[in-house]
Coordinates of C-alpha atoms in Angstrom, one line a residue:
X1024 CA -192.7 15.8 -81.8
X1025 CA -196.4 16.1 -82.1
X1026 CA -198.3 17.8 -79.2
X1027 CA -200.5 15.1 -78.4
X1028 CA -197.4 12.5 -78.2
X1029 CA -195.9 15.2 -75.8
X1030 CA -199.0 14.7 -73.5
X1031 CA -199.2 11.2 -73.5
X1032 CA -195.9 10.8 -72.7
X1033 CA -196.4 13.2 -69.7
X1034 CA -199.3 11.4 -68.7
X1035 CA -197.4 8.5 -68.6
X1036 CA -194.7 10.0 -66.6
X1037 CA -197.1 11.3 -64.0
X1038 CA -199.2 8.3 -63.6
X1039 CA -196.5 6.4 -63.4
X1040 CA -195.3 8.8 -60.5
X1041 CA -198.5 9.1 -58.9
X1042 CA -198.6 4.9 -58.7
X1043 CA -195.0 5.1 -56.9
X1044 CA -196.1 7.7 -54.3
X1045 CA -199.3 5.7 -54.1
X1046 CA -197.2 2.9 -52.8
X1047 CA -194.6 4.9 -51.1
X1048 CA -197.3 6.4 -48.9
X1049 CA -199.4 3.2 -48.4
X1050 CA -202.5 4.6 -49.7
X1051 CA -203.0 1.5 -52.0
X1052 CA -204.1 -0.1 -48.7
X1053 CA -206.6 2.1 -48.2
X1054 CA -208.0 2.7 -51.8
X1055 CA -206.8 -0.4 -53.6
X1056 CA -209.1 0.0 -56.3
X1057 CA -208.2 3.6 -57.0
X1058 CA -204.6 2.0 -57.4
X1059 CA -205.8 -0.3 -59.9
X1060 CA -207.6 2.1 -62.1
X1061 CA -204.1 4.3 -62.1
X1062 CA -202.4 1.3 -63.0
X1063 CA -205.1 0.4 -65.3
X1064 CA -205.1 4.6 -67.0
X1065 CA -200.9 4.0 -67.2
X1066 CA -201.2 0.3 -68.7
X1067 CA -204.0 1.8 -71.6
X1068 CA -201.9 5.1 -72.3
X1069 CA -198.8 2.7 -73.0
X1070 CA -200.6 0.0 -75.4
X1071 CA -202.3 3.1 -76.8
X1072 CA -198.9 4.5 -77.7
X1073 CA -197.5 1.5 -79.1
X1074 CA -200.8 0.6 -81.2
X1075 CA -200.8 3.5 -82.7
X1076 CA -197.1 3.7 -83.8
X1077 CA -196.8 0.3 -85.2
X1078 CA -199.9 -1.0 -86.0
X1079 CA -202.6 0.2 -88.0
X1080 CA -205.5 2.3 -86.8
X1081 CA -208.2 0.2 -87.3
X1082 CA -206.4 -2.4 -84.9
X1083 CA -206.0 0.6 -82.4
X1084 CA -209.7 1.8 -82.7
X1085 CA -210.8 -1.8 -82.1
X1086 CA -208.6 -2.1 -79.0
X1087 CA -210.0 1.2 -77.8
X1088 CA -213.8 -0.4 -77.9
X1089 CA -212.3 -3.4 -76.2
X1090 CA -211.4 -1.7 -73.4
X1091 CA -214.9 0.1 -72.5
X1092 CA -216.6 -2.3 -70.4
X1093 CA -213.4 -2.8 -68.0
X1094 CA -213.0 0.6 -67.9
X1095 CA -216.2 1.4 -67.0
X1096 CA -217.0 -1.4 -64.6
X1097 CA -213.6 -0.2 -63.0
X1098 CA -214.9 3.4 -62.4
X1099 CA -217.7 2.4 -60.8
X1100 CA -215.9 0.7 -58.2
X1101 CA -213.9 3.4 -57.7
X1102 CA -216.7 5.5 -56.6
X1103 CA -218.2 2.6 -54.3
X1104 CA -214.5 2.3 -52.6
X1105 CA -214.5 6.1 -52.2
X1106 CA -217.9 6.2 -50.9
X1107 CA -217.2 3.0 -48.3
X1108 CA -213.8 5.0 -47.4
X1109 CA -215.9 8.2 -46.6
X1110 CA -217.7 6.0 -43.4
X1111 CA -214.1 4.6 -42.6
X1112 CA -215.0 6.0 -39.0
X1113 CA -217.8 4.4 -38.7
X1114 CA -217.3 1.0 -40.6
X1115 CA -216.5 -1.2 -38.0
X1116 CA -220.4 -0.2 -36.4
X1117 CA -221.8 -0.8 -40.1
X1118 CA -223.5 -4.3 -40.9
X1119 CA -221.3 -5.9 -43.7
X1120 CA -223.7 -5.8 -46.5
X1121 CA -223.4 -2.0 -46.3
X1122 CA -220.8 -1.7 -49.4
X1123 CA -222.9 -3.5 -51.5
X1124 CA -225.7 -1.5 -50.5
X1125 CA -223.7 1.4 -52.0
X1126 CA -222.8 -0.4 -55.1
X1127 CA -226.5 -0.8 -55.4
X1128 CA -227.1 2.7 -55.1
X1129 CA -224.7 4.0 -57.6
X1130 CA -225.5 1.7 -59.8
X1131 CA -229.1 3.1 -59.2
X1132 CA -227.2 6.5 -59.8
X1133 CA -226.1 5.4 -63.4
X1134 CA -229.2 3.8 -64.9
X1135 CA -230.8 7.3 -64.0
X1136 CA -228.3 9.2 -65.2
X1137 CA -227.4 6.7 -68.7
X1138 CA -230.6 8.4 -70.6
X1139 CA -229.6 12.0 -69.5
X1140 CA -225.7 11.3 -70.7
X1141 CA -227.1 10.5 -74.5
X1142 CA -228.0 14.1 -75.5
X1143 CA -224.2 14.8 -75.4
X1144 CA -223.2 12.0 -77.6
X1145 CA -222.5 13.8 -81.1
X1146 CA -225.0 12.7 -84.1
X1147 CA -222.7 11.5 -87.0
X1148 CA -220.9 9.2 -84.8
X1149 CA -220.3 5.8 -85.9
X1150 CA -222.4 3.3 -83.6
X1151 CA -219.4 2.0 -81.7
X1152 CA -218.4 5.8 -81.0
X1153 CA -221.5 6.1 -79.9
X1154 CA -221.5 3.5 -77.1
X1155 CA -217.9 4.4 -75.8
X1156 CA -219.2 8.1 -76.0
X1157 CA -222.1 7.5 -73.7
X1158 CA -220.7 5.1 -71.4
X1159 CA -217.3 8.1 -71.1
X1160 CA -220.2 10.6 -70.5
X1161 CA -222.2 8.5 -67.9
X1162 CA -219.3 7.7 -65.4
X1163 CA -218.5 11.3 -66.3
X1164 CA -221.3 12.5 -64.7
X1165 CA -221.1 9.8 -62.0
X1166 CA -217.9 11.1 -60.9
X1167 CA -218.7 14.7 -60.6
X1168 CA -221.7 14.1 -58.4
X1169 CA -219.6 12.0 -56.0
X1170 CA -217.5 15.0 -55.7
X1171 CA -220.5 17.4 -55.6
X1172 CA -221.6 15.1 -52.6
X1173 CA -218.6 14.5 -50.9
X1174 CA -218.0 18.2 -51.4
X1175 CA -221.5 19.2 -49.8
X1176 CA -221.1 17.3 -47.1
X1177 CA -217.6 17.4 -46.5
X1178 CA -218.0 19.1 -42.5
X1179 CA -220.9 16.5 -41.7
X1180 CA -217.9 13.9 -43.1
X1181 CA -215.5 15.8 -41.2
X1182 CA -213.3 15.7 -43.9
X1183 CA -210.8 17.8 -45.6
X1184 CA -209.1 19.4 -48.6
X1185 CA -205.9 17.2 -46.9
X1186 CA -207.7 14.1 -46.6
X1187 CA -207.2 11.5 -49.7
X1188 CA -210.7 10.9 -50.6
X1189 CA -211.6 14.5 -51.6
X1190 CA -208.1 14.7 -53.0
X1191 CA -209.3 11.9 -55.1
X1192 CA -213.2 12.8 -56.0
X1193 CA -211.7 16.6 -56.4
X1194 CA -209.4 15.6 -59.0
X1195 CA -212.4 12.9 -61.5
X1196 CA -214.4 16.0 -60.5
X1197 CA -212.4 18.5 -62.3
X1198 CA -211.6 16.0 -64.7
X1199 CA -215.1 14.7 -65.7
X1200 CA -216.5 18.6 -65.5
X1201 CA -214.1 19.8 -68.7
X1202 CA -214.7 16.1 -70.2
X1203 CA -218.8 16.9 -70.3
X1204 CA -217.8 20.3 -71.5
X1205 CA -215.7 19.0 -74.3
X1206 CA -218.5 16.5 -75.1
X1207 CA -221.4 19.4 -74.9
X1208 CA -219.3 21.3 -77.9
X1209 CA -218.3 18.0 -79.7
X1210 CA -221.8 17.3 -80.2
X1211 CA -221.9 20.2 -82.3
X1212 CA -219.0 20.1 -84.5
X1213 CA -218.1 18.2 -87.4
X1214 CA -215.5 15.5 -86.4
X1215 CA -213.1 17.2 -88.8
X1216 CA -213.4 21.0 -88.1
X1217 CA -210.4 22.2 -86.5
X1218 CA -211.8 23.0 -83.3
X1219 CA -213.0 19.3 -82.3
X1220 CA -209.2 18.2 -82.1
X1221 CA -208.4 21.4 -79.9
X1222 CA -210.9 20.4 -77.6
X1223 CA -209.7 16.9 -77.6
X1224 CA -206.2 18.1 -76.5
X1225 CA -208.4 20.4 -73.6
X1226 CA -209.5 17.4 -71.9
X1227 CA -206.1 15.5 -72.2
X1228 CA -204.6 18.3 -70.8
X1229 CA -207.4 18.7 -67.9
X1230 CA -207.0 14.7 -67.5
X1231 CA -202.8 15.9 -67.2
X1232 CA -203.4 18.5 -64.8
X1233 CA -205.3 15.8 -62.5
X1234 CA -203.0 13.9 -62.5
X1235 CA -200.3 16.2 -62.0
X1236 CA -202.8 17.8 -59.2
X1237 CA -202.8 13.9 -57.3
X1238 CA -199.1 13.6 -57.4
X1239 CA -198.5 16.9 -55.4
X1240 CA -201.1 15.3 -52.9
X1241 CA -200.1 12.3 -52.6
X1242 CA -196.3 13.5 -51.8
X1243 CA -197.7 15.3 -48.9
X1244 CA -198.5 12.8 -46.0
X1245 CA -202.1 12.4 -45.2
X1246 CA -203.2 14.1 -41.9
X1247 CA -205.3 12.0 -39.7
X1248 CA -208.7 11.2 -40.3
X1249 CA -211.1 12.9 -38.0
X1250 CA -214.1 11.4 -36.8
X1251 CA -217.8 12.6 -38.1
X1252 CA -219.3 15.5 -36.7
X1253 CA -221.8 15.9 -33.7
X1254 CA -224.8 16.8 -36.2
X1255 CA -223.6 13.6 -38.3
X1256 CA -223.6 11.2 -35.0
X1257 CA -227.0 12.4 -34.1
X1258 CA -228.4 11.9 -37.6
X1259 CA -226.4 8.3 -37.3
X1260 CA -228.7 7.7 -34.1
X1261 CA -231.7 8.8 -36.0
X1262 CA -231.3 6.0 -38.5
X1263 CA -230.2 3.5 -36.6
X1264 CA -231.3 2.4 -33.0
X1265 CA -230.2 0.4 -30.2
X1266 CA -226.6 -1.1 -29.2
X1267 CA -225.2 -0.4 -32.5
X1268 CA -225.6 3.4 -33.1
X1269 CA -224.6 3.6 -29.2
X1270 CA -221.2 1.6 -30.9
X1271 CA -221.4 5.0 -33.0
X1272 CA -221.7 7.5 -30.5
X1273 CA -218.3 5.5 -29.1
X1274 CA -216.5 6.3 -32.0
X1275 CA -216.2 9.3 -31.2
X1276 CA -214.8 9.6 -27.3
X1277 CA -211.3 9.5 -27.6
X1278 CA -209.5 6.4 -26.2
X1279 CA -208.3 7.9 -23.2
X1280 CA -211.8 9.2 -21.7
X1281 CA -213.7 5.6 -22.7
X1282 CA -211.5 4.4 -20.3
X1283 CA -212.1 6.3 -17.5
X1284 CA -215.6 5.9 -18.1
X1285 CA -215.0 2.3 -18.0

């Protein structure tokens, strides 16, 4: 059996295991779009294997390109969901349209990153291939930026490595970082070069490692989410005003203490 097929089967098994743990642990209630993203990845891998083994390669390539748009949109939605989940301790005090604002911020970031991602696209590939790689690298850079933002502000956001949001973001960030390095190296190599295929396997191994990392994380019970740090509460007080920020601060008071003050 070819090594690429072994990696594909291992990824399919890991994705199915991750989805099972996602459902068993009830994580889908907090991150439903990410659960759909995992299911999409599992379905795509199974479909790609069937297409490669049963149909001509041109049908597989055509189907691969059809997946571009929904895959990109789904990845954007995952990043918005992650950002919204990070704000879970204060979501009840935020306006209903806050999630739309987060979506606009992510979309704006994608527009800024779009021209930068073009530098990692190899000049000698087909027009359809250029579009696919361009979309992939834009999403990869967005995932890395999302992870860096969450990791850098983890103390203020009161999240750690045992929180699902940081576990998902770190997995996406690691895989995306490797993908970006592979894309840059690809842009300086001929498509038929042996090293080109080896780099593809490195990217596949990194994705498999990411899913295995999620399996390990999801197999453990999540710790109770902490409230925001006092620094973040003060920041919210400065950004907001009056009654709404008062309610945000109140969320940091334990329930028993709040009853005593009443």
